[in-house]
Structure formats: C-alpha cells, structure tokens
mmCIF file of C-alpha atoms in Angstrom:
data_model
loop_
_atom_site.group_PDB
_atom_site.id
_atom_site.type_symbol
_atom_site.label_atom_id
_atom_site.label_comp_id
_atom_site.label_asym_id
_atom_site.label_seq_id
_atom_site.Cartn_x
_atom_site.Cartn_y
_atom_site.Cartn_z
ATOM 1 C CA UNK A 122 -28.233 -3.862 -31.131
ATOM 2 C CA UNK A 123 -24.878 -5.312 -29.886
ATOM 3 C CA UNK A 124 -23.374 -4.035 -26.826
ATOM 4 C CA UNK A 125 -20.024 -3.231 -27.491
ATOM 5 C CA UNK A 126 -18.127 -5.630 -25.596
ATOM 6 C CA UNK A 127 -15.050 -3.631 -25.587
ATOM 7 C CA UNK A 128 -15.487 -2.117 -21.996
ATOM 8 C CA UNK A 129 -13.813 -2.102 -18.805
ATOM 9 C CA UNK A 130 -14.775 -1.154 -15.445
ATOM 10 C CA UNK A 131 -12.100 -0.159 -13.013
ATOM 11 C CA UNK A 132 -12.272 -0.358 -9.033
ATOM 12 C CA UNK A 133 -10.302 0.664 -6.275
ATOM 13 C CA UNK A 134 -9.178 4.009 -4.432
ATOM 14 C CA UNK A 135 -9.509 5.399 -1.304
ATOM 15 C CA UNK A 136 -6.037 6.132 -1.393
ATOM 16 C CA UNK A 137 -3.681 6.732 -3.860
ATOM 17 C CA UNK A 138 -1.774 3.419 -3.528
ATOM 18 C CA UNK A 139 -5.357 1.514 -4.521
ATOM 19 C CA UNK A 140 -6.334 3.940 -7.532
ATOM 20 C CA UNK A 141 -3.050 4.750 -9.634
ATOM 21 C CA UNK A 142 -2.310 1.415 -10.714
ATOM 22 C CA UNK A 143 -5.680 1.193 -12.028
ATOM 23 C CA UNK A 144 -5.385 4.446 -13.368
ATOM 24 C CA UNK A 145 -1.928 3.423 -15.216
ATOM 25 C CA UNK A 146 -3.588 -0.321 -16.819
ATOM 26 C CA UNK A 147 -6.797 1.754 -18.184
ATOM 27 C CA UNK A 148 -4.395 4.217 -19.796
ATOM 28 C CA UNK A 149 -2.175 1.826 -21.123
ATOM 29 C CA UNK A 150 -5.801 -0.319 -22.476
ATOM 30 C CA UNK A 151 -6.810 3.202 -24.359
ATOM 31 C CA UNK A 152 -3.294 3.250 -25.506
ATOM 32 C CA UNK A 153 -3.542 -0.376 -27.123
ATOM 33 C CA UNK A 154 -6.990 -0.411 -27.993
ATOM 34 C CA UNK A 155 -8.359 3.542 -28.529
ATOM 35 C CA UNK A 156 -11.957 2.166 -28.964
ATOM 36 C CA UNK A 157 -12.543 0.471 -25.358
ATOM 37 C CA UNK A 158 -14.695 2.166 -23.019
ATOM 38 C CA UNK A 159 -13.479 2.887 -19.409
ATOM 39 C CA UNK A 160 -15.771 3.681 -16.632
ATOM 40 C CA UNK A 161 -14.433 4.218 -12.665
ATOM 41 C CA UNK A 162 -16.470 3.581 -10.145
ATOM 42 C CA UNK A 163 -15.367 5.088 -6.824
ATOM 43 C CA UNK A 164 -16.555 7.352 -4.098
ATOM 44 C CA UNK A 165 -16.804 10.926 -4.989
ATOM 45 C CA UNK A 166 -15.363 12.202 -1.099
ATOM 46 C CA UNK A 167 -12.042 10.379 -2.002
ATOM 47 C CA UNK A 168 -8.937 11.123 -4.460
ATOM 48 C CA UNK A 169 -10.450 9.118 -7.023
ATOM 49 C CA UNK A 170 -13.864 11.295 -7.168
ATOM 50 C CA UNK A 171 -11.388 14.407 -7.623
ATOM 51 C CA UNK A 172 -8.357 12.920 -9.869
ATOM 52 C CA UNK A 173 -10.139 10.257 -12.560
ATOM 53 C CA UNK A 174 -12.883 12.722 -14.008
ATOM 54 C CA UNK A 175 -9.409 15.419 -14.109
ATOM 55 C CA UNK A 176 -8.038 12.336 -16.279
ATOM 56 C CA UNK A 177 -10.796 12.239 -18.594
ATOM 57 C CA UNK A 178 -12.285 9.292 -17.370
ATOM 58 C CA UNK A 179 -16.145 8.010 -16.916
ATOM 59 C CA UNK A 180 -16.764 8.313 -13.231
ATOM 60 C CA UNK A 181 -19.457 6.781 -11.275
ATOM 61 C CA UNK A 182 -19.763 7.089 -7.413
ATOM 62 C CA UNK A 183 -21.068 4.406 -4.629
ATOM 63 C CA UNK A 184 -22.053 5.420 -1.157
ATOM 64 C CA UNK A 185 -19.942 3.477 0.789
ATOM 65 C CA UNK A 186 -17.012 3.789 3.361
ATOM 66 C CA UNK A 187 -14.331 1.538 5.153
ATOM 67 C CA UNK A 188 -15.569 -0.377 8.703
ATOM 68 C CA UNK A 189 -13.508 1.990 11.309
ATOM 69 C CA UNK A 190 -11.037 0.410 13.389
ATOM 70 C CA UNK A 191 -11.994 2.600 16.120
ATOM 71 C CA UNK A 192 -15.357 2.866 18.197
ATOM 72 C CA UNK A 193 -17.212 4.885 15.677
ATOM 73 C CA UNK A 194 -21.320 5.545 15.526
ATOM 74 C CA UNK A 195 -20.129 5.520 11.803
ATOM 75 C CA UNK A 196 -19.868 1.816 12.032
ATOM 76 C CA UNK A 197 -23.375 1.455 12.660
ATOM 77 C CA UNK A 198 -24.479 2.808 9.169
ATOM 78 C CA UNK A 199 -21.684 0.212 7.664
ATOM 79 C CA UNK A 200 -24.434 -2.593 6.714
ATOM 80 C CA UNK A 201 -27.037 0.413 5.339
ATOM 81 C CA UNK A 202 -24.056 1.751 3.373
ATOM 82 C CA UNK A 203 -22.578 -1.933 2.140
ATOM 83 C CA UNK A 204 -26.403 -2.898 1.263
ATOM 84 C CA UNK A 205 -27.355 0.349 -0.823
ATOM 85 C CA UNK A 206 -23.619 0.372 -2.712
ATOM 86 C CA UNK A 207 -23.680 -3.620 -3.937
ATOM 87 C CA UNK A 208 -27.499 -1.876 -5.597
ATOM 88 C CA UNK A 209 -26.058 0.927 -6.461
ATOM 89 C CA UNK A 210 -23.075 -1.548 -7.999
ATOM 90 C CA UNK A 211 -25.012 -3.835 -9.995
ATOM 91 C CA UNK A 212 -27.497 -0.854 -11.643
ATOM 92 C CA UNK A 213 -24.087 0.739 -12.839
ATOM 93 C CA UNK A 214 -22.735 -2.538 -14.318
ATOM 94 C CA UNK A 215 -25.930 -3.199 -15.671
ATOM 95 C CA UNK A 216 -26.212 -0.030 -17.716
ATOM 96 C CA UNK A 217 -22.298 -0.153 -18.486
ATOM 97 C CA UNK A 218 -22.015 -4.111 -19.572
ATOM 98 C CA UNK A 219 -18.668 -4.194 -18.772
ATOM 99 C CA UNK A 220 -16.705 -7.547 -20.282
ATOM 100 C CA UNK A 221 -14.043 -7.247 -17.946
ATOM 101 C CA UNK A 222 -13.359 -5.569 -14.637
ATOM 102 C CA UNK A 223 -10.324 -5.080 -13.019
ATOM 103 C CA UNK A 224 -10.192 -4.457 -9.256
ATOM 104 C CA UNK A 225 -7.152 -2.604 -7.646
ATOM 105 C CA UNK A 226 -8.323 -3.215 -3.873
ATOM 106 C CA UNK A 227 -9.844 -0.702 -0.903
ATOM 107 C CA UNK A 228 -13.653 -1.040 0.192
ATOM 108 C CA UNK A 229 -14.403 0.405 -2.401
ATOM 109 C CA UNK A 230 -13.822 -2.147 -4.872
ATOM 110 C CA UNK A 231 -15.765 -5.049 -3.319
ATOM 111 C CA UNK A 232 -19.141 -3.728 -4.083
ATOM 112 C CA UNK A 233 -18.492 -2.789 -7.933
ATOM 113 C CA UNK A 234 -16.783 -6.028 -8.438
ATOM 114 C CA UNK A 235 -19.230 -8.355 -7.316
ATOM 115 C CA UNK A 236 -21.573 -6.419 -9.331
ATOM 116 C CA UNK A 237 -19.388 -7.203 -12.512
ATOM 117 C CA UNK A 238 -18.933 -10.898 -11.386
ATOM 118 C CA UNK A 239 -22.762 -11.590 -11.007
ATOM 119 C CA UNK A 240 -23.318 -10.268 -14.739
ATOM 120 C CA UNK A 241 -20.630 -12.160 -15.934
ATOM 121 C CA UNK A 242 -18.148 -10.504 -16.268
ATOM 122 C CA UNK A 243 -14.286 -11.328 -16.367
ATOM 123 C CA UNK A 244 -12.356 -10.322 -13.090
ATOM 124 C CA UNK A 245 -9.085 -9.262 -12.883
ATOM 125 C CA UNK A 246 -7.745 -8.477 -9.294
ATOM 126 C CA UNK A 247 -4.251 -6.258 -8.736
ATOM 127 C CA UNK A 248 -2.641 -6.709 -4.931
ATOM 128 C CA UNK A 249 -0.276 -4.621 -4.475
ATOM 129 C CA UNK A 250 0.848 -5.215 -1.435
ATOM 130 C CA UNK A 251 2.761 -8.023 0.722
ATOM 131 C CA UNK A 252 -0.087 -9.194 2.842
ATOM 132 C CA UNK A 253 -3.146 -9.281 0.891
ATOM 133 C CA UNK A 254 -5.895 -6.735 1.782
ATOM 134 C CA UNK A 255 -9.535 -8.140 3.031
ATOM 135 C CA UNK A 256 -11.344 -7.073 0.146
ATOM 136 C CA UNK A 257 -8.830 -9.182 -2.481
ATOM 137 C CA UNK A 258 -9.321 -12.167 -0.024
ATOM 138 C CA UNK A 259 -13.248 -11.665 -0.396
ATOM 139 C CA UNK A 260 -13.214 -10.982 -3.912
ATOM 140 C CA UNK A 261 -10.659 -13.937 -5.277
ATOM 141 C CA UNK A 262 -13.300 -16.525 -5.404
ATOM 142 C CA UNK A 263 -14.999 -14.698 -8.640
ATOM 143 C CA UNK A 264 -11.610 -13.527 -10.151
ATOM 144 C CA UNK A 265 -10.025 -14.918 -13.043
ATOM 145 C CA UNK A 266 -7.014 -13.704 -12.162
ATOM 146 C CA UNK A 267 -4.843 -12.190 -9.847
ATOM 147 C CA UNK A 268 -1.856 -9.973 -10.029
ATOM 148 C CA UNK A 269 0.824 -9.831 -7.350
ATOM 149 C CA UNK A 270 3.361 -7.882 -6.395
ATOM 150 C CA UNK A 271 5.291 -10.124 -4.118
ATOM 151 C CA UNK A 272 5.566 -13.591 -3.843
ATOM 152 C CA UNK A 273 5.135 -13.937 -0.284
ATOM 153 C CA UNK A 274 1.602 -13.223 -0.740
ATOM 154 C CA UNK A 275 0.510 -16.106 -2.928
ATOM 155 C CA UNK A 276 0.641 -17.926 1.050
ATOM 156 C CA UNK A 277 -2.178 -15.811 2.263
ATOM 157 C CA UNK A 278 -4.459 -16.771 -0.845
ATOM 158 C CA UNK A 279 -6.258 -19.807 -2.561
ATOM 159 C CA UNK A 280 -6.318 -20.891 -5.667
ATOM 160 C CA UNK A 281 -2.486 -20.969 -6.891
ATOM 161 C CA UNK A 282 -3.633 -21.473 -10.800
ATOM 162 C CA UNK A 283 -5.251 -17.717 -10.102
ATOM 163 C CA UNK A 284 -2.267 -16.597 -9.175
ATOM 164 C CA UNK A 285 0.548 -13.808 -11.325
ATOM 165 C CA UNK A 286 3.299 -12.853 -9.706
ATOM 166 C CA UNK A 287 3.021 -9.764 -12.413
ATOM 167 C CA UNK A 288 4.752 -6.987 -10.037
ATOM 168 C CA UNK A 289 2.694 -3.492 -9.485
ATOM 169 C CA UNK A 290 1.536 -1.407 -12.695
ATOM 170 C CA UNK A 291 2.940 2.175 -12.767
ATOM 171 C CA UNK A 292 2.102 4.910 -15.021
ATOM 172 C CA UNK A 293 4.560 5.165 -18.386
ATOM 173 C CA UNK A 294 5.411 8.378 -18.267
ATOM 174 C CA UNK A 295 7.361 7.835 -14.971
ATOM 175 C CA UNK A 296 11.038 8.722 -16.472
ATOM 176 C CA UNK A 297 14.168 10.254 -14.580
ATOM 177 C CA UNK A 298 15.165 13.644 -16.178
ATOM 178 C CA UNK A 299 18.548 15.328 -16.224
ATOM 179 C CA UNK A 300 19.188 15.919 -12.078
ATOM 180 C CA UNK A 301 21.480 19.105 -13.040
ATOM 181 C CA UNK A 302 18.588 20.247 -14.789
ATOM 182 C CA UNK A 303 15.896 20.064 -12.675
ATOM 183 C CA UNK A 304 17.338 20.861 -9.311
ATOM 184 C CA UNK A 305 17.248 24.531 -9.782
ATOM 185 C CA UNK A 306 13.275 24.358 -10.085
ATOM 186 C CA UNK A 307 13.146 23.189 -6.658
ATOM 187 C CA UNK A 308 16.218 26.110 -5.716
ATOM 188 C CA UNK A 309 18.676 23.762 -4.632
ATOM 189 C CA UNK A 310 22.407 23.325 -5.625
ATOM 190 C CA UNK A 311 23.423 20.608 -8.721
ATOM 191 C CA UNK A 312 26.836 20.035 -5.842
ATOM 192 C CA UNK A 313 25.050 18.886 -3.177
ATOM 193 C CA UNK A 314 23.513 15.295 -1.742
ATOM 194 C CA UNK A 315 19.913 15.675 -1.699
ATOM 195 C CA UNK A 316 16.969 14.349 0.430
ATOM 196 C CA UNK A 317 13.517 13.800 -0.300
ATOM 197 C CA UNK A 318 11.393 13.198 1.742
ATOM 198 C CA UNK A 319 7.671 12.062 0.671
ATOM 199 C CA UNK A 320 4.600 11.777 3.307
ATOM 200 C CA UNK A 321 1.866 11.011 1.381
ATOM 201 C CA UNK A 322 -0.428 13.734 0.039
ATOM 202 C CA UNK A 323 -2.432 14.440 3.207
ATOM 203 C CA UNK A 324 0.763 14.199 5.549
ATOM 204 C CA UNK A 325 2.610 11.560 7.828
ATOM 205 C CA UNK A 326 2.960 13.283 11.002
ATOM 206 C CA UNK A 327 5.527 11.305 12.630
ATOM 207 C CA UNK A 328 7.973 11.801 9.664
ATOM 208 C CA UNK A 329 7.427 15.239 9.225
ATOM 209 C CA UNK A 330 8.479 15.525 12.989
ATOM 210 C CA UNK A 331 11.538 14.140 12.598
ATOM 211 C CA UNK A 332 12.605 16.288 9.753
ATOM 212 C CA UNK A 333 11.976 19.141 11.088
ATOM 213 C CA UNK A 334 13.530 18.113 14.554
ATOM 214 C CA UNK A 335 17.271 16.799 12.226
ATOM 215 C CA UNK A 336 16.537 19.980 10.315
ATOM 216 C CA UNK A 337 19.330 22.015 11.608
ATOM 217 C CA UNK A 338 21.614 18.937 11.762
ATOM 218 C CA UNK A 339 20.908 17.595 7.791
ATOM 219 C CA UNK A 340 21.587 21.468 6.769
ATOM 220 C CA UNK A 341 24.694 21.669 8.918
ATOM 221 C CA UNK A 342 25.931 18.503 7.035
ATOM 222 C CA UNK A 343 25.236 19.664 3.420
ATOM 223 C CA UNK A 344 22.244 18.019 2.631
ATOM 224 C CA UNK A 345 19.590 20.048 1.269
ATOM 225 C CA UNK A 346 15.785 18.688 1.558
ATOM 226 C CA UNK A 347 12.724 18.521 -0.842
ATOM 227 C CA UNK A 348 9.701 17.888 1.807
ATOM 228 C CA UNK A 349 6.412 17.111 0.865
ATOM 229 C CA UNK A 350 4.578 17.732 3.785
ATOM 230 C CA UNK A 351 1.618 16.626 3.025
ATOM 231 C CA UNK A 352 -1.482 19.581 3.046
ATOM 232 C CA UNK A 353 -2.347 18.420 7.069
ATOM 233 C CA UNK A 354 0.815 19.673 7.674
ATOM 234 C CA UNK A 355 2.215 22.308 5.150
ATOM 235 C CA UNK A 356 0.736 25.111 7.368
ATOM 236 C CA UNK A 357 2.643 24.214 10.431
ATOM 237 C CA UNK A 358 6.266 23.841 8.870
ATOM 238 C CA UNK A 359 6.304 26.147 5.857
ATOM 239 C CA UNK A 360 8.521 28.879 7.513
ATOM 240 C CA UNK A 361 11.020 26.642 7.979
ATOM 241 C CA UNK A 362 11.959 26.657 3.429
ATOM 242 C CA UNK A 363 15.203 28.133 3.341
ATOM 243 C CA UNK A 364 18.129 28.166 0.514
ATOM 244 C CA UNK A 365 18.898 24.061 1.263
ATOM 245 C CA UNK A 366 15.282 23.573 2.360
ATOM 246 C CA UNK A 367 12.166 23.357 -0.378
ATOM 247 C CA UNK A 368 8.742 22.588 1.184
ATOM 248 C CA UNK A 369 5.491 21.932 -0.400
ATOM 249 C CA UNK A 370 2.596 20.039 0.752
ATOM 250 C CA UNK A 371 1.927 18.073 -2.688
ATOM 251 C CA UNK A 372 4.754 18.095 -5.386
ATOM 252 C CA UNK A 373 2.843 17.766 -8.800
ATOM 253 C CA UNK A 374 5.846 16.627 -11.003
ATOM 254 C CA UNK A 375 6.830 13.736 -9.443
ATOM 255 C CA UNK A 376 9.402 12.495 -12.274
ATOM 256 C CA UNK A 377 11.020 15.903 -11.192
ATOM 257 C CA UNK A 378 11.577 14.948 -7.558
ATOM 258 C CA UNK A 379 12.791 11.581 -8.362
ATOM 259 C CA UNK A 380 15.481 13.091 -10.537
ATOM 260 C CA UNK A 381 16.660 15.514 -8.137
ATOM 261 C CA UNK A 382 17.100 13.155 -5.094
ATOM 262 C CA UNK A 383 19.922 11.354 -3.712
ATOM 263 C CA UNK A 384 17.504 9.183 -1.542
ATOM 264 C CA UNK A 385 14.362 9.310 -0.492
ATOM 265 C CA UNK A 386 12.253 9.058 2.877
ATOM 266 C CA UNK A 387 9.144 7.701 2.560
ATOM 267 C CA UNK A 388 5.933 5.315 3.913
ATOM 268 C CA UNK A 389 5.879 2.648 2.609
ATOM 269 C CA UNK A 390 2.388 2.328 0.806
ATOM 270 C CA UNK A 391 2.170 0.377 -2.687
ATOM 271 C CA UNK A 392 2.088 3.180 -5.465
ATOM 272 C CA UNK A 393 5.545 4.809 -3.474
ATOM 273 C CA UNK A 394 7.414 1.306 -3.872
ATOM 274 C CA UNK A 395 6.187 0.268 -6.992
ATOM 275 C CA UNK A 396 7.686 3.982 -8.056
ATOM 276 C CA UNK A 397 10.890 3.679 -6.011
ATOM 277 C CA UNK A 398 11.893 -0.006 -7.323
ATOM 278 C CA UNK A 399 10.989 1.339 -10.696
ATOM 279 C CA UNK A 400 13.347 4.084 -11.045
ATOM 280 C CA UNK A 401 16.132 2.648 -9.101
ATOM 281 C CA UNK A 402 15.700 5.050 -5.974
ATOM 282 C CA UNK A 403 17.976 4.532 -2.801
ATOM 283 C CA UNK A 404 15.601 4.655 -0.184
ATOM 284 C CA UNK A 405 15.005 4.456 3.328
ATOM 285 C CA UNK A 406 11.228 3.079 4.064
ATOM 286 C CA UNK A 407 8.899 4.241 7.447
ATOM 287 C CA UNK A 408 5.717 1.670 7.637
ATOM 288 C CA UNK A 409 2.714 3.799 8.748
ATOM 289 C CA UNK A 410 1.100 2.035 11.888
ATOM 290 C CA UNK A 411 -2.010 3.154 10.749
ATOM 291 C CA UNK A 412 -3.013 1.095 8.125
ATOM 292 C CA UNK A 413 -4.991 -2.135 7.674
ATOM 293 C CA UNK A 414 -3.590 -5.618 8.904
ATOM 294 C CA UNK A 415 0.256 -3.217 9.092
ATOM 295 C CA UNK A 416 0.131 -4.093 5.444
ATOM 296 C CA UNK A 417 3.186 -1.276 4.997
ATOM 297 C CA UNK A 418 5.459 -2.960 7.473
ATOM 298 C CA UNK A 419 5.346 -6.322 5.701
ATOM 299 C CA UNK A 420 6.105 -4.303 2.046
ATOM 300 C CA UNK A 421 8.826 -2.849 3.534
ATOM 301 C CA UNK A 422 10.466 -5.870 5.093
ATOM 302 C CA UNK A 423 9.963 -8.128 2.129
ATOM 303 C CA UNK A 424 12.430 -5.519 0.690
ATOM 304 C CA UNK A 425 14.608 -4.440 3.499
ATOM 305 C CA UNK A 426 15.083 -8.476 3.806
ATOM 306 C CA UNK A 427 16.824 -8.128 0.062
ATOM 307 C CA UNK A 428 18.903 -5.363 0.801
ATOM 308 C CA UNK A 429 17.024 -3.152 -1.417
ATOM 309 C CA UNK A 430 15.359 -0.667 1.169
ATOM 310 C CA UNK A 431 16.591 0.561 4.359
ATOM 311 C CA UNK A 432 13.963 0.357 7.164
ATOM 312 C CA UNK A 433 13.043 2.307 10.549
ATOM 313 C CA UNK A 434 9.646 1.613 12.366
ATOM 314 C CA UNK A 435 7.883 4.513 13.084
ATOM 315 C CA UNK A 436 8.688 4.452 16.827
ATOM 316 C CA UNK A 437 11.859 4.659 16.608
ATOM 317 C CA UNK A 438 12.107 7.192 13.726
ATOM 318 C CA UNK A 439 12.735 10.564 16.001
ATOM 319 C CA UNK A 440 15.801 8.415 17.261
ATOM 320 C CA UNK A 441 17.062 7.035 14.320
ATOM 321 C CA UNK A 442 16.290 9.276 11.435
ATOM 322 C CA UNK A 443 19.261 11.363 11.164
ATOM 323 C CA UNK A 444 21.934 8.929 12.265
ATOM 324 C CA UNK A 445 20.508 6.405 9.318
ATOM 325 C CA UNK A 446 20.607 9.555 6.950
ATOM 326 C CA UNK A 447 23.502 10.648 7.505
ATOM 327 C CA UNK A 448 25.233 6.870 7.163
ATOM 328 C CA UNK A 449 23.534 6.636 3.975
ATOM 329 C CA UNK A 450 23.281 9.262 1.674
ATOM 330 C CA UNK A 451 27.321 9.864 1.552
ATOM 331 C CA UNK A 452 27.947 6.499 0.825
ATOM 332 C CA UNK A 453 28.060 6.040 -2.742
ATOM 333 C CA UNK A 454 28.612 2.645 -2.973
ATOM 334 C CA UNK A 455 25.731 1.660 -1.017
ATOM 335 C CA UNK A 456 23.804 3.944 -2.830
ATOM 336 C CA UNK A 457 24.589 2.391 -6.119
ATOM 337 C CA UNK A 458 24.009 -0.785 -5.067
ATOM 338 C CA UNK A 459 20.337 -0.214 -3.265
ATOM 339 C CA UNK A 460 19.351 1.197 -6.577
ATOM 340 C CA UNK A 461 20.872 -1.810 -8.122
ATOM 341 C CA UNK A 462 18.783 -4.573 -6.629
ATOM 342 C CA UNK A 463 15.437 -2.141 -6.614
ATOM 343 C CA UNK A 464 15.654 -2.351 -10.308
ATOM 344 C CA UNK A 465 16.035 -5.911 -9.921
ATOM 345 C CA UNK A 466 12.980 -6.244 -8.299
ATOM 346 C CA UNK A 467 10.921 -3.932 -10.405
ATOM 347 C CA UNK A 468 8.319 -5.758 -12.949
ATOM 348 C CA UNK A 469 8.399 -2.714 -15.314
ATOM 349 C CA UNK A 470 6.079 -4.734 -17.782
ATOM 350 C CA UNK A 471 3.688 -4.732 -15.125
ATOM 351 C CA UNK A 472 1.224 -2.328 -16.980
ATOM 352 C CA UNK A 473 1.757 -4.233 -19.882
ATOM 353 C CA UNK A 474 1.089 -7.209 -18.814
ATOM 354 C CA UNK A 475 -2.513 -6.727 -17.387
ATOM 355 C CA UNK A 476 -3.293 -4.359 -20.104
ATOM 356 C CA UNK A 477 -3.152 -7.139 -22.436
ATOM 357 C CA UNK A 478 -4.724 -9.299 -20.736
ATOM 358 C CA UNK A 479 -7.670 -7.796 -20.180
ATOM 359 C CA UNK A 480 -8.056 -6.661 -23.907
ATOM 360 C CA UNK A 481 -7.905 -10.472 -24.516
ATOM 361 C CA UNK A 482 -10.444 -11.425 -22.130
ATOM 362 C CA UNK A 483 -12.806 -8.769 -24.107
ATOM 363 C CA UNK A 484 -11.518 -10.241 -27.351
ATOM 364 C CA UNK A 485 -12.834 -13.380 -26.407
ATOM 365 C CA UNK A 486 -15.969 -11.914 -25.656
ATOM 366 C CA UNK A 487 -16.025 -10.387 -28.837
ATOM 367 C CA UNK A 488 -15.922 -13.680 -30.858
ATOM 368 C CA UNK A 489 -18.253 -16.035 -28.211
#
C-alpha cells in the first residue's frame, strides 16, 4: 500500500508566539491542498495541548520541558525527559510518515524534528524572531530551509543558501473591522483616542503595574483603555473597569481590539509583531526580560531602529509609560506615519509563501 505522501507534521509551542504561525501555514496547506494530513506534536501542559485539538487538528504529545534558567531540581530530569521525547519523537513520525515537517521553534520542536529529519523527511524551519532561538540553531543543519523574519538574523546562522528572509506567517482571517462599529462591544466611546494594552495571555506584571498606576492620569486625559490583563492578573485589577476602562484577562476577538485601538502597548514577542506590522498598528513595544537570550529586546529594536515602533525597557516603564502615551497617541501625524512604515515592513505573503512550499516539497515526493 502507498503511504500517502501528502502529510505534514508541525512543531513548535510553548507559547503562543512559537505555535500560531504554525497554526496559520497548516491552515493555509488545508486551504490549498484539502487532502494533506496535519498532525501537531506538542506538549499537552502547554497552549498548544489545549488550542490545536480546539482547531481540529491531529495532536500528539512529547514529555518534555525547557532547561530552567534558574537553579531548579527540574533540571535534573532534563536528560531523562530529552532522551524519552526524541523516542517518543521518532515512534510518532514513524507511524505518521510525514514528507515534510515544518518547525516553528521552542523545546519543543527539537525532538519531533529530528525525528522527521532521520526518516527523511523535508525540514522547513520558521524564526520568528531577531536573534535566533537555540533550538533553530540546533536544528538548521537538517533543514532545507529556513524562514526569517528579520534580516539581522541571517548573521547568527550558517548556511546563507538555507536562508528566506520570508517575514512571519499570520493567520488570514486577521482583518480590521469598522472602529465605530466595534467600539461599543468593548463600552467605550467612537469620540475618543483609545489604548490597548496587550500582556500576553497569562499576564506581564510589570505592564499591568504601570497601567493601573497612569490609570487615573490616561482617564483624566480622555483616553479610554482596553486591558488584557492577562488571567495571573485579572483577579487583582478587575474592579478597577469603569465607563473609559474595559478589562479582561484574554480578549478572544482579537481583529476586534485591533480595530478599536488608537495604539497599542504591548511585549514584544513574535506572534504580537508579526500582528502589529500586519495591520498597520501604532505601537509602543515593552521587551519582557524574561525570555531566552532577551530575544524580545532585539525584535523590538530592529523596529524601533526604523521608526516603526516606539520602545521603553521594562525598567524604566513605571517612569516612562504615561509621559510616552500621552506624547503619542494625540499626535496624528506620528500616528499615521508609524502605521505607515509597519506596513512596510510586514511580509503579508508570509503564510503563503511557506504554504506553498511545503506542498511542493510533498509534490516532489509524490512523483520520486
């Protein structure tokens, strides 16, 4: 019997910025090509074990978890837990046959994708962000491609022939709606500049500090606030929603909060810029500090260096924030022409792109 060769393994999560590009090239590959079979492979604890099977894709999980920065007993079990995911990595690829797999980064990915390169299977890598992560830099010596998003980061790896300077997929049904429109779902006024402020879905403490410490001041200049908290947080500043104030700790329409915003306030992981440049979204960019390699701070100054981004560092946010707000989000012009040059920047074929391919890769398959 011939295996169909029309299937793709996807790997990467962890966070979001890691799993919804991957999420937005499989849909677009189901899109092009209904018949090709998708399979995620992913650890159940993490948004990908909750979100993909929600999506309707194949899910399989791998015991494994990221080497902790910090003194950790946890650390000690990293080898045990590496060792049993790369079997647990090549037993999945060996019942799934994939012809092609496509790796969006986090630890996860490492183990599944050297399962797929030792059966032979093509490798596509995505990097979204400025300064490579550990596991593309382990992983580009079996890929057959890889995808950038900037191209400062073609310094930091090998083989330049490898290289696409493709930009960061995004899903398609990210669109701007009619702000008038949607502004009263979040109780706000259509006459008045508004903030939004986005922490990730578990929370970024340090912003959410600052907001609420400018809170009186942004409401006592006329700006009213959409604040995703985050759910670590929601508890602690929910009293605080008022008539200029909405609070949530996840919003679930995103294309909704885009359209209703003036600016945004947000870390500056991957999936959130890759969004941002797409729609054209004035924004003002906080690097988390707690990331790997401070991977956020070099995304956000390979923008802020092009005028598309404003930028405050994280310790000097509580000092800053409302002062760079304020200077910002009443002046039109610079407004118009941040969102300018973040379209500029976008690579809206992104999706596209690597969609296609990756369907080519199997197509060759296919006819050797």
């Amino acid at each position: 019997m011939q295996k169909n060769q029309f299937k793709f393994l996807f790997a990467g999560g962890g966070t979001g910025g890691h799993l919804f590009p991957a999420i937005a090239v499989a849909e677009k590959i189901k899109a092009i090509l209904p018949e090709a079979e998708i399979l995620f492979v992913g650890t159940k604890s993490r948004i990908e074990g909750k979100l993909v099977p929600k999506l309707g894709f194949n899910f399989k999980s791998i015991w494994i978890k990221g080497f902790s920065r910090k003194l950790s007993w946890e650390n000690l079990l990293f080898p045990l837990k590496l060792f049993i995911s790369v079997l647990q990595s090549l037993i999945i690829n060996l019942k799934f046959q994939p012809s092609v797999a496509i790796g969006t980064g986090g630890y996860v990915a490492g183990p599944a994708i050297l399962g797929s390169a030792i059966l032979g299977a093509k490798i596509i890598l995505i990097e979204q962000n400025s300064l490579p992560g550990i596991t593309t830099k382990l992983l580009q010596r079996y890929a057959d491609e890889i995808h950038l998003s900037y191209d400062n980061s073609k310094q930091y790896l090998k083989n330049g022939k490898k290289l696409f300077l493709t930009g960061n997929p995004v899903r398609e049904n990210l669109v701007l709606k009619n702000k008038s429109a949607v502004l009263p779902k979040f109780g706000l006024a259509a006459d008045k500049k508004t903030l939004l402020i986005l922490g990730g879905s578990l929370g970024a403490s340090s912003l959410n500090t600052a907001v609420a410490s400018n809170l009186e001041q942004l409401c006592e200049s006329d700006i009213q606030i959409i604040w995703q908290t985050g759910r670590n947080d929601f508890e602690k500043y929910k009293s605080l929603a008022s008539n200029q104030v909405w609070i949530s700790a996840f919003i679930e329409d995103m294309n909704e909060a885009y359209s209703a915003c003036t600016m945004a306030v947000a870390r500056a992981g991957a999936t959130s810029i890759a969004e941002i440049l797409f729609l054209g979204i004035p924004s003002i960019l906080v690097p988390s500090p707690n990331v790997a390699e401070n991977h956020q701070y070099y995304n956000a100054k390979s923008l802020a260096d092009q005028n598309a981004v404003a930028m405050i560092n994280d310790s000097e946010l509580n000092e800053k924030f409302f002062e760079e707000v304020k200077s910002l989000i009443f002046n039109n012009k610079k407004l118009s022409e941040m969102s300018q040059i973040s379209k500029s920047l976008s690579k809206p074929e992104a999706t596209n792109i690597i969609a296609n391919r990756a369907i080519n890769y199997a197509k060759k398959e296919t006819i050797n």
